[in-house]
Amino acid sequence: MFGLFTPRWTRDEILFAVGLVALVLLAGAGGDTVRDALRFDREAIAAGQWWRLVTGNFVHLGAGHLWLDVTGLALLLLFFRDVFAP
């Protein structure tokens, strides 16, 4: 069922959730320099910067967008605990 109704979170599940949220917050706190280095850019990917396929999901358009995404991520981890278990 939903992860919300599972009695206890394991240590690994808590570390996974906190780590994922921390990664997103750190990418957002880096400012424009980090955002430009990690954002999705087709030309850069074609030139061999393949990590942008993954990191583009962790950088955001601004603080408002970042907090909405972190809230949504927390809700997904809460309600679908069984799906996102490490």
Coordinates of C-alpha atoms in Angstrom, one line a residue:
M1 CA 0.0 0.0 0.0
F2 CA 1.1 3.6 0.4
G3 CA 4.4 4.1 2.3
L4 CA 2.6 6.6 4.5
F5 CA 0.9 3.8 6.3
T6 CA 3.9 1.6 6.8
P7 CA 4.8 1.7 10.6
R8 CA 8.5 2.5 10.5
W9 CA 11.0 3.9 8.1
T10 CA 14.3 2.1 8.0
R11 CA 17.6 3.9 8.4
D12 CA 18.5 3.3 4.8
E13 CA 15.1 4.8 3.6
I14 CA 15.6 7.9 5.7
L15 CA 19.2 8.3 4.4
F16 CA 18.1 7.8 0.8
A17 CA 15.3 10.4 1.1
V18 CA 17.5 13.0 3.0
G19 CA 20.3 12.4 0.5
L20 CA 18.1 12.9 -2.5
V21 CA 16.6 16.1 -1.1
A22 CA 20.1 17.4 0.0
L23 CA 21.4 16.8 -3.6
V24 CA 18.6 18.8 -5.1
L25 CA 19.1 21.6 -2.5
L26 CA 22.9 21.7 -3.0
A27 CA 22.5 22.0 -6.8
G28 CA 20.0 24.8 -6.3
A29 CA 22.3 26.6 -3.8
G30 CA 25.2 26.7 -6.3
G31 CA 23.7 29.6 -8.2
D32 CA 24.0 30.4 -11.8
T33 CA 27.5 28.9 -12.1
V34 CA 26.4 25.4 -11.0
R35 CA 23.1 25.7 -12.9
D36 CA 24.9 26.4 -16.2
A37 CA 27.4 23.6 -15.6
L38 CA 24.8 21.0 -14.9
R39 CA 21.8 22.1 -17.0
F40 CA 20.4 20.0 -19.9
D41 CA 22.1 21.3 -23.1
R42 CA 21.8 19.3 -26.3
E43 CA 24.9 20.7 -27.9
A44 CA 27.0 20.0 -24.8
I45 CA 25.6 16.5 -24.6
A46 CA 26.5 15.9 -28.2
A47 CA 30.0 17.1 -27.5
G48 CA 30.4 14.4 -24.9
Q49 CA 29.1 16.0 -21.6
W50 CA 26.8 13.0 -21.0
W51 CA 26.4 13.7 -17.3
R52 CA 24.0 16.5 -18.2
L53 CA 21.4 13.8 -19.0
V54 CA 21.2 13.1 -15.2
T55 CA 22.2 16.4 -13.6
G56 CA 19.8 18.4 -15.6
N57 CA 17.0 17.0 -13.4
F58 CA 18.6 18.4 -10.3
V59 CA 19.1 22.0 -11.3
H60 CA 16.1 24.4 -11.3
L61 CA 14.9 27.7 -12.7
G62 CA 14.9 29.5 -9.4
A63 CA 14.2 29.2 -5.7
G64 CA 10.4 29.0 -6.1
H65 CA 10.7 26.2 -8.6
L66 CA 13.3 24.5 -6.4
W67 CA 11.0 24.5 -3.3
L68 CA 8.0 23.2 -5.3
D69 CA 10.1 20.4 -6.6
V70 CA 11.5 19.5 -3.2
T71 CA 8.0 19.4 -1.8
G72 CA 6.8 17.2 -4.6
L73 CA 9.7 14.9 -4.2
A74 CA 9.1 14.6 -0.4
L75 CA 5.5 13.7 -1.1
L76 CA 6.4 11.1 -3.7
L77 CA 8.9 9.6 -1.2
L78 CA 6.3 9.6 1.5
F79 CA 3.4 8.1 -0.4
F80 CA 5.3 5.8 -2.7
R81 CA 7.9 4.5 -0.2
D82 CA 7.8 1.0 -1.6
V83 CA 8.6 2.1 -5.1
F84 CA 11.5 4.4 -4.2
A85 CA 13.1 2.2 -1.6
P86 CA 16.9 2.1 -2.1

